[in-house]
């Protein structure tokens, strides 16, 4: 009796894919429209807050903050830690 196993699916592919997606997000090129669409889906972030974020950090600065240095978003007027937590949770879903 030969019990030779060619390949067993253990689910590690999913873990690796999430890590790659987060790494790829930092090198992806997001347009202003991409960022506007992203913030449009964040509960509690309206057009005024979105404009304030982009006016303060710029498009590339906003992407950098979202992917590398989220605390920079706290430089935006009226954006507090609680809102940052909501934004970052949505960003994790957005880049997957």
PDB file of N, CA and C in Angstrom, residues 7-81:
ATOM      1  N   UNK A   7       0.501  16.609  -2.666  1.00  0.00           N
ATOM      2  CA  UNK A   7       0.325  17.977  -2.186  1.00  0.00           C
ATOM      3  C   UNK A   7      -0.844  17.998  -1.211  1.00  0.00           C
ATOM      4  N   UNK A   8      -0.646  18.659  -0.118  1.00  0.00           N
ATOM      5  CA  UNK A   8      -1.728  18.797   0.846  1.00  0.00           C
ATOM      6  C   UNK A   8      -2.007  20.276   1.041  1.00  0.00           C
ATOM      7  N   UNK A   9      -3.253  20.675   0.883  1.00  0.00           N
ATOM      8  CA  UNK A   9      -3.646  22.074   1.036  1.00  0.00           C
ATOM      9  C   UNK A   9      -3.767  22.388   2.520  1.00  0.00           C
ATOM     10  N   UNK A  10      -2.890  23.267   3.007  1.00  0.00           N
ATOM     11  CA  UNK A  10      -2.900  23.608   4.424  1.00  0.00           C
ATOM     12  C   UNK A  10      -3.338  25.040   4.683  1.00  0.00           C
ATOM     13  N   UNK A  11      -3.669  25.800   3.653  1.00  0.00           N
ATOM     14  CA  UNK A  11      -4.191  27.144   3.833  1.00  0.00           C
ATOM     15  C   UNK A  11      -3.155  28.235   3.989  1.00  0.00           C
ATOM     16  N   UNK A  12      -1.878  27.905   3.903  1.00  0.00           N
ATOM     17  CA  UNK A  12      -0.837  28.917   4.064  1.00  0.00           C
ATOM     18  C   UNK A  12      -0.830  29.927   2.930  1.00  0.00           C
ATOM     19  N   UNK A  13      -1.370  29.539   1.795  1.00  0.00           N
ATOM     20  CA  UNK A  13      -1.399  30.458   0.657  1.00  0.00           C
ATOM     21  C   UNK A  13      -2.161  31.724   1.008  1.00  0.00           C
ATOM     22  N   UNK A  14      -3.234  31.595   1.780  1.00  0.00           N
ATOM     23  CA  UNK A  14      -4.054  32.741   2.150  1.00  0.00           C
ATOM     24  C   UNK A  14      -3.275  33.722   3.019  1.00  0.00           C
ATOM     25  N   UNK A  15      -2.524  33.222   3.977  1.00  0.00           N
ATOM     26  CA  UNK A  15      -1.725  34.079   4.848  1.00  0.00           C
ATOM     27  C   UNK A  15      -0.680  34.825   4.033  1.00  0.00           C
ATOM     28  N   UNK A  16       0.004  34.118   3.154  1.00  0.00           N
ATOM     29  CA  UNK A  16       1.022  34.752   2.327  1.00  0.00           C
ATOM     30  C   UNK A  16       0.414  35.803   1.412  1.00  0.00           C
ATOM     31  N   UNK A  17      -0.764  35.563   0.893  1.00  0.00           N
ATOM     32  CA  UNK A  17      -1.416  36.512  -0.014  1.00  0.00           C
ATOM     33  C   UNK A  17      -1.744  37.812   0.697  1.00  0.00           C
ATOM     34  N   UNK A  18      -2.206  37.749   1.938  1.00  0.00           N
ATOM     35  CA  UNK A  18      -2.518  38.965   2.695  1.00  0.00           C
ATOM     36  C   UNK A  18      -1.256  39.772   2.920  1.00  0.00           C
ATOM     37  N   UNK A  19      -0.160  39.113   3.311  1.00  0.00           N
ATOM     38  CA  UNK A  19       1.095  39.822   3.527  1.00  0.00           C
ATOM     39  C   UNK A  19       1.570  40.484   2.243  1.00  0.00           C
ATOM     40  N   UNK A  20       1.482  39.780   1.129  1.00  0.00           N
ATOM     41  CA  UNK A  20       1.895  40.352  -0.146  1.00  0.00           C
ATOM     42  C   UNK A  20       1.016  41.528  -0.529  1.00  0.00           C
ATOM     43  N   UNK A  21      -0.297  41.425  -0.314  1.00  0.00           N
ATOM     44  CA  UNK A  21      -1.190  42.523  -0.658  1.00  0.00           C
ATOM     45  C   UNK A  21      -0.852  43.780   0.123  1.00  0.00           C
ATOM     46  N   UNK A  22      -0.534  43.650   1.405  1.00  0.00           N
ATOM     47  CA  UNK A  22      -0.191  44.818   2.206  1.00  0.00           C
ATOM     48  C   UNK A  22       1.133  45.416   1.749  1.00  0.00           C
ATOM     49  N   UNK A  23       2.088  44.569   1.398  1.00  0.00           N
ATOM     50  CA  UNK A  23       3.363  45.062   0.891  1.00  0.00           C
ATOM     51  C   UNK A  23       3.178  45.722  -0.469  1.00  0.00           C
ATOM     52  N   UNK A  24       2.359  45.130  -1.308  1.00  0.00           N
ATOM     53  CA  UNK A  24       2.126  45.684  -2.638  1.00  0.00           C
ATOM     54  C   UNK A  24       1.414  47.023  -2.563  1.00  0.00           C
ATOM     55  N   UNK A  25       0.595  47.235  -1.558  1.00  0.00           N
ATOM     56  CA  UNK A  25      -0.148  48.491  -1.434  1.00  0.00           C
ATOM     57  C   UNK A  25       0.794  49.676  -1.320  1.00  0.00           C
ATOM     58  N   UNK A  26       1.933  49.484  -0.651  1.00  0.00           N
ATOM     59  CA  UNK A  26       2.861  50.597  -0.486  1.00  0.00           C
ATOM     60  C   UNK A  26       3.547  50.966  -1.791  1.00  0.00           C
ATOM     61  N   UNK A  27       3.612  50.048  -2.741  1.00  0.00           N
ATOM     62  CA  UNK A  27       4.260  50.354  -4.012  1.00  0.00           C
ATOM     63  C   UNK A  27       3.253  50.639  -5.127  1.00  0.00           C
ATOM     64  N   UNK A  28       1.967  50.465  -4.843  1.00  0.00           N
ATOM     65  CA  UNK A  28       0.947  50.731  -5.848  1.00  0.00           C
ATOM     66  C   UNK A  28       0.784  52.233  -6.043  1.00  0.00           C
ATOM     67  N   UNK A  29       0.383  52.609  -7.217  1.00  0.00           N
ATOM     68  CA  UNK A  29       0.133  54.011  -7.527  1.00  0.00           C
ATOM     69  C   UNK A  29      -1.362  54.269  -7.429  1.00  0.00           C
ATOM     70  N   UNK A  30      -1.752  55.046  -6.441  1.00  0.00           N
ATOM     71  CA  UNK A  30      -3.148  55.397  -6.261  1.00  0.00           C
ATOM     72  C   UNK A  30      -3.381  56.793  -6.807  1.00  0.00           C
ATOM     73  N   UNK A  31      -4.458  56.958  -7.548  1.00  0.00           N
ATOM     74  CA  UNK A  31      -4.820  58.274  -8.067  1.00  0.00           C
ATOM     75  C   UNK A  31      -5.650  59.005  -7.014  1.00  0.00           C
ATOM     76  N   UNK A  32      -5.857  60.288  -7.254  1.00  0.00           N
ATOM     77  CA  UNK A  32      -6.713  61.047  -6.342  1.00  0.00           C
ATOM     78  C   UNK A  32      -8.114  60.438  -6.312  1.00  0.00           C
ATOM     79  N   UNK A  33      -8.590  59.984  -7.454  1.00  0.00           N
ATOM     80  CA  UNK A  33      -9.920  59.360  -7.503  1.00  0.00           C
ATOM     81  C   UNK A  33      -9.957  58.082  -6.668  1.00  0.00           C
ATOM     82  N   UNK A  34      -8.873  57.305  -6.679  1.00  0.00           N
ATOM     83  CA  UNK A  34      -8.799  56.101  -5.846  1.00  0.00           C
ATOM     84  C   UNK A  34      -8.932  56.459  -4.369  1.00  0.00           C
ATOM     85  N   UNK A  35      -8.225  57.507  -3.969  1.00  0.00           N
ATOM     86  CA  UNK A  35      -8.245  57.926  -2.567  1.00  0.00           C
ATOM     87  C   UNK A  35      -9.622  58.472  -2.198  1.00  0.00           C
ATOM     88  N   UNK A  36     -10.223  59.255  -3.102  1.00  0.00           N
ATOM     89  CA  UNK A  36     -11.574  59.763  -2.853  1.00  0.00           C
ATOM     90  C   UNK A  36     -12.562  58.606  -2.702  1.00  0.00           C
ATOM     91  N   UNK A  37     -12.439  57.606  -3.553  1.00  0.00           N
ATOM     92  CA  UNK A  37     -13.314  56.429  -3.475  1.00  0.00           C
ATOM     93  C   UNK A  37     -13.100  55.674  -2.170  1.00  0.00           C
ATOM     94  N   UNK A  38     -11.839  55.560  -1.765  1.00  0.00           N
ATOM     95  CA  UNK A  38     -11.533  54.884  -0.503  1.00  0.00           C
ATOM     96  C   UNK A  38     -12.217  55.589   0.660  1.00  0.00           C
ATOM     97  N   UNK A  39     -11.997  56.904   0.784  1.00  0.00           N
ATOM     98  CA  UNK A  39     -12.563  57.640   1.912  1.00  0.00           C
ATOM     99  C   UNK A  39     -14.088  57.697   1.850  1.00  0.00           C
ATOM    100  N   UNK A  40     -14.647  57.637   0.654  1.00  0.00           N
ATOM    101  CA  UNK A  40     -16.100  57.629   0.504  1.00  0.00           C
ATOM    102  C   UNK A  40     -16.712  56.403   1.182  1.00  0.00           C
ATOM    103  N   UNK A  41     -15.946  55.337   1.280  1.00  0.00           N
ATOM    104  CA  UNK A  41     -16.426  54.114   1.914  1.00  0.00           C
ATOM    105  C   UNK A  41     -16.156  54.027   3.401  1.00  0.00           C
ATOM    106  N   UNK A  42     -15.498  55.039   3.973  1.00  0.00           N
ATOM    107  CA  UNK A  42     -15.172  55.014   5.398  1.00  0.00           C
ATOM    108  C   UNK A  42     -16.295  55.696   6.173  1.00  0.00           C
ATOM    109  N   UNK A  43     -16.925  54.948   7.062  1.00  0.00           N
ATOM    110  CA  UNK A  43     -18.018  55.494   7.858  1.00  0.00           C
ATOM    111  C   UNK A  43     -17.511  56.647   8.728  1.00  0.00           C
ATOM    112  N   UNK A  44     -18.197  57.776   8.639  1.00  0.00           N
ATOM    113  CA  UNK A  44     -17.849  58.925   9.464  1.00  0.00           C
ATOM    114  C   UNK A  44     -16.848  59.870   8.830  1.00  0.00           C
ATOM    115  N   UNK A  45     -16.378  59.547   7.633  1.00  0.00           N
ATOM    116  CA  UNK A  45     -15.466  60.445   6.917  1.00  0.00           C
ATOM    117  C   UNK A  45     -16.226  60.979   5.708  1.00  0.00           C
ATOM    118  N   UNK A  46     -16.585  62.251   5.794  1.00  0.00           N
ATOM    119  CA  UNK A  46     -17.337  62.869   4.714  1.00  0.00           C
ATOM    120  C   UNK A  46     -16.433  63.622   3.759  1.00  0.00           C
ATOM    121  N   UNK A  47     -17.042  64.317   2.808  1.00  0.00           N
ATOM    122  CA  UNK A  47     -16.275  65.071   1.809  1.00  0.00           C
ATOM    123  C   UNK A  47     -15.366  66.144   2.418  1.00  0.00           C
ATOM    124  N   UNK A  48     -15.831  66.800   3.486  1.00  0.00           N
ATOM    125  CA  UNK A  48     -15.006  67.848   4.110  1.00  0.00           C
ATOM    126  C   UNK A  48     -13.744  67.257   4.737  1.00  0.00           C
ATOM    127  N   UNK A  49     -13.905  66.149   5.457  1.00  0.00           N
ATOM    128  CA  UNK A  49     -12.745  65.502   6.082  1.00  0.00           C
ATOM    129  C   UNK A  49     -11.800  64.970   5.012  1.00  0.00           C
ATOM    130  N   UNK A  50     -12.355  64.380   3.963  1.00  0.00           N
ATOM    131  CA  UNK A  50     -11.532  63.868   2.868  1.00  0.00           C
ATOM    132  C   UNK A  50     -10.732  64.993   2.233  1.00  0.00           C
ATOM    133  N   UNK A  51     -11.385  66.114   1.966  1.00  0.00           N
ATOM    134  CA  UNK A  51     -10.686  67.272   1.388  1.00  0.00           C
ATOM    135  C   UNK A  51      -9.609  67.776   2.323  1.00  0.00           C
ATOM    136  N   UNK A  52      -9.910  67.804   3.603  1.00  0.00           N
ATOM    137  CA  UNK A  52      -8.936  68.260   4.593  1.00  0.00           C
ATOM    138  C   UNK A  52      -7.709  67.349   4.622  1.00  0.00           C
ATOM    139  N   UNK A  53      -7.926  66.051   4.527  1.00  0.00           N
ATOM    140  CA  UNK A  53      -6.816  65.091   4.517  1.00  0.00           C
ATOM    141  C   UNK A  53      -5.944  65.314   3.285  1.00  0.00           C
ATOM    142  N   UNK A  54      -6.572  65.393   2.115  1.00  0.00           N
ATOM    143  CA  UNK A  54      -5.810  65.555   0.873  1.00  0.00           C
ATOM    144  C   UNK A  54      -5.148  66.927   0.813  1.00  0.00           C
ATOM    145  N   UNK A  55      -5.829  67.972   1.297  1.00  0.00           N
ATOM    146  CA  UNK A  55      -5.227  69.308   1.326  1.00  0.00           C
ATOM    147  C   UNK A  55      -4.015  69.353   2.249  1.00  0.00           C
ATOM    148  N   UNK A  56      -4.091  68.632   3.359  1.00  0.00           N
ATOM    149  CA  UNK A  56      -3.001  68.639   4.338  1.00  0.00           C
ATOM    150  C   UNK A  56      -1.818  67.787   3.891  1.00  0.00           C
ATOM    151  N   UNK A  57      -2.085  66.588   3.396  1.00  0.00           N
ATOM    152  CA  UNK A  57      -1.010  65.633   3.101  1.00  0.00           C
ATOM    153  C   UNK A  57      -0.716  65.453   1.613  1.00  0.00           C
ATOM    154  N   UNK A  58      -1.641  65.870   0.756  1.00  0.00           N
ATOM    155  CA  UNK A  58      -1.496  65.588  -0.669  1.00  0.00           C
ATOM    156  C   UNK A  58      -1.864  64.141  -0.937  1.00  0.00           C
ATOM    157  N   UNK A  59      -2.002  63.791  -2.195  1.00  0.00           N
ATOM    158  CA  UNK A  59      -2.393  62.420  -2.549  1.00  0.00           C
ATOM    159  C   UNK A  59      -1.294  61.434  -2.170  1.00  0.00           C
ATOM    160  N   UNK A  60      -0.059  61.705  -2.586  1.00  0.00           N
ATOM    161  CA  UNK A  60       1.028  60.758  -2.285  1.00  0.00           C
ATOM    162  C   UNK A  60       1.306  60.702  -0.786  1.00  0.00           C
ATOM    163  N   UNK A  61       1.195  61.829  -0.098  1.00  0.00           N
ATOM    164  CA  UNK A  61       1.383  61.845   1.353  1.00  0.00           C
ATOM    165  C   UNK A  61       0.302  61.067   2.074  1.00  0.00           C
ATOM    166  N   UNK A  62      -0.915  61.132   1.545  1.00  0.00           N
ATOM    167  CA  UNK A  62      -2.020  60.377   2.129  1.00  0.00           C
ATOM    168  C   UNK A  62      -1.785  58.881   1.954  1.00  0.00           C
ATOM    169  N   UNK A  63      -1.375  58.487   0.764  1.00  0.00           N
ATOM    170  CA  UNK A  63      -1.082  57.068   0.512  1.00  0.00           C
ATOM    171  C   UNK A  63       0.066  56.606   1.404  1.00  0.00           C
ATOM    172  N   UNK A  64       1.103  57.422   1.530  1.00  0.00           N
ATOM    173  CA  UNK A  64       2.234  57.076   2.393  1.00  0.00           C
ATOM    174  C   UNK A  64       1.778  56.920   3.841  1.00  0.00           C
ATOM    175  N   UNK A  65       0.935  57.830   4.295  1.00  0.00           N
ATOM    176  CA  UNK A  65       0.430  57.743   5.664  1.00  0.00           C
ATOM    177  C   UNK A  65      -0.395  56.470   5.859  1.00  0.00           C
ATOM    178  N   UNK A  66      -1.234  56.159   4.914  1.00  0.00           N
ATOM    179  CA  UNK A  66      -2.079  54.967   5.024  1.00  0.00           C
ATOM    180  C   UNK A  66      -1.261  53.681   5.015  1.00  0.00           C
ATOM    181  N   UNK A  67      -0.185  53.647   4.245  1.00  0.00           N
ATOM    182  CA  UNK A  67       0.585  52.408   4.110  1.00  0.00           C
ATOM    183  C   UNK A  67       1.751  52.300   5.084  1.00  0.00           C
ATOM    184  N   UNK A  68       2.316  53.437   5.488  1.00  0.00           N
ATOM    185  CA  UNK A  68       3.547  53.375   6.287  1.00  0.00           C
ATOM    186  C   UNK A  68       3.486  54.096   7.627  1.00  0.00           C
ATOM    187  N   UNK A  69       2.889  55.276   7.660  1.00  0.00           N
ATOM    188  CA  UNK A  69       2.942  56.112   8.868  1.00  0.00           C
ATOM    189  C   UNK A  69       1.562  56.692   9.186  1.00  0.00           C
ATOM    190  N   UNK A  70       0.646  55.850   9.653  1.00  0.00           N
ATOM    191  CA  UNK A  70      -0.722  56.302   9.910  1.00  0.00           C
ATOM    192  C   UNK A  70      -0.817  57.487  10.868  1.00  0.00           C
ATOM    193  N   UNK A  71       0.135  57.610  11.781  1.00  0.00           N
ATOM    194  CA  UNK A  71       0.082  58.711  12.749  1.00  0.00           C
ATOM    195  C   UNK A  71       0.140  60.081  12.079  1.00  0.00           C
ATOM    196  N   UNK A  72       0.654  60.155  10.850  1.00  0.00           N
ATOM    197  CA  UNK A  72       0.673  61.429  10.119  1.00  0.00           C
ATOM    198  C   UNK A  72      -0.736  61.951   9.863  1.00  0.00           C
ATOM    199  N   UNK A  73      -1.699  61.052   9.777  1.00  0.00           N
ATOM    200  CA  UNK A  73      -3.082  61.476   9.569  1.00  0.00           C
ATOM    201  C   UNK A  73      -3.603  62.291  10.749  1.00  0.00           C
ATOM    202  N   UNK A  74      -3.002  62.124  11.917  1.00  0.00           N
ATOM    203  CA  UNK A  74      -3.416  62.892  13.086  1.00  0.00           C
ATOM    204  C   UNK A  74      -3.040  64.367  12.965  1.00  0.00           C
ATOM    205  N   UNK A  75      -2.201  64.717  11.980  1.00  0.00           N
ATOM    206  CA  UNK A  75      -1.871  66.118  11.708  1.00  0.00           C
ATOM    207  C   UNK A  75      -3.039  66.856  11.061  1.00  0.00           C
ATOM    208  N   UNK A  76      -4.004  66.118  10.555  1.00  0.00           N
ATOM    209  CA  UNK A  76      -5.167  66.711   9.891  1.00  0.00           C
ATOM    210  C   UNK A  76      -6.120  67.244  10.956  1.00  0.00           C
ATOM    211  N   UNK A  77      -6.563  68.485  10.757  1.00  0.00           N
ATOM    212  CA  UNK A  77      -7.463  69.131  11.710  1.00  0.00           C
ATOM    213  C   UNK A  77      -8.720  68.285  11.909  1.00  0.00           C
ATOM    214  N   UNK A  78      -9.107  68.108  13.164  1.00  0.00           N
ATOM    215  CA  UNK A  78     -10.316  67.376  13.575  1.00  0.00           C
ATOM    216  C   UNK A  78     -10.261  65.867  13.344  1.00  0.00           C
ATOM    217  N   UNK A  79      -9.108  65.324  12.995  1.00  0.00           N
ATOM    218  CA  UNK A  79      -8.988  63.875  12.850  1.00  0.00           C
ATOM    219  C   UNK A  79      -8.324  63.336  14.119  1.00  0.00           C
ATOM    220  N   UNK A  80      -9.073  62.560  14.869  1.00  0.00           N
ATOM    221  CA  UNK A  80      -8.609  62.025  16.153  1.00  0.00           C
ATOM    222  C   UNK A  80      -8.316  60.529  16.036  1.00  0.00           C
ATOM    223  N   UNK A  81      -7.738  59.974  17.089  1.00  0.00           N
ATOM    224  CA  UNK A  81      -7.316  58.570  17.093  1.00  0.00           C
ATOM    225  C   UNK A  81      -8.462  57.615  16.766  1.00  0.00           C
TER     226      UNK A  81
END
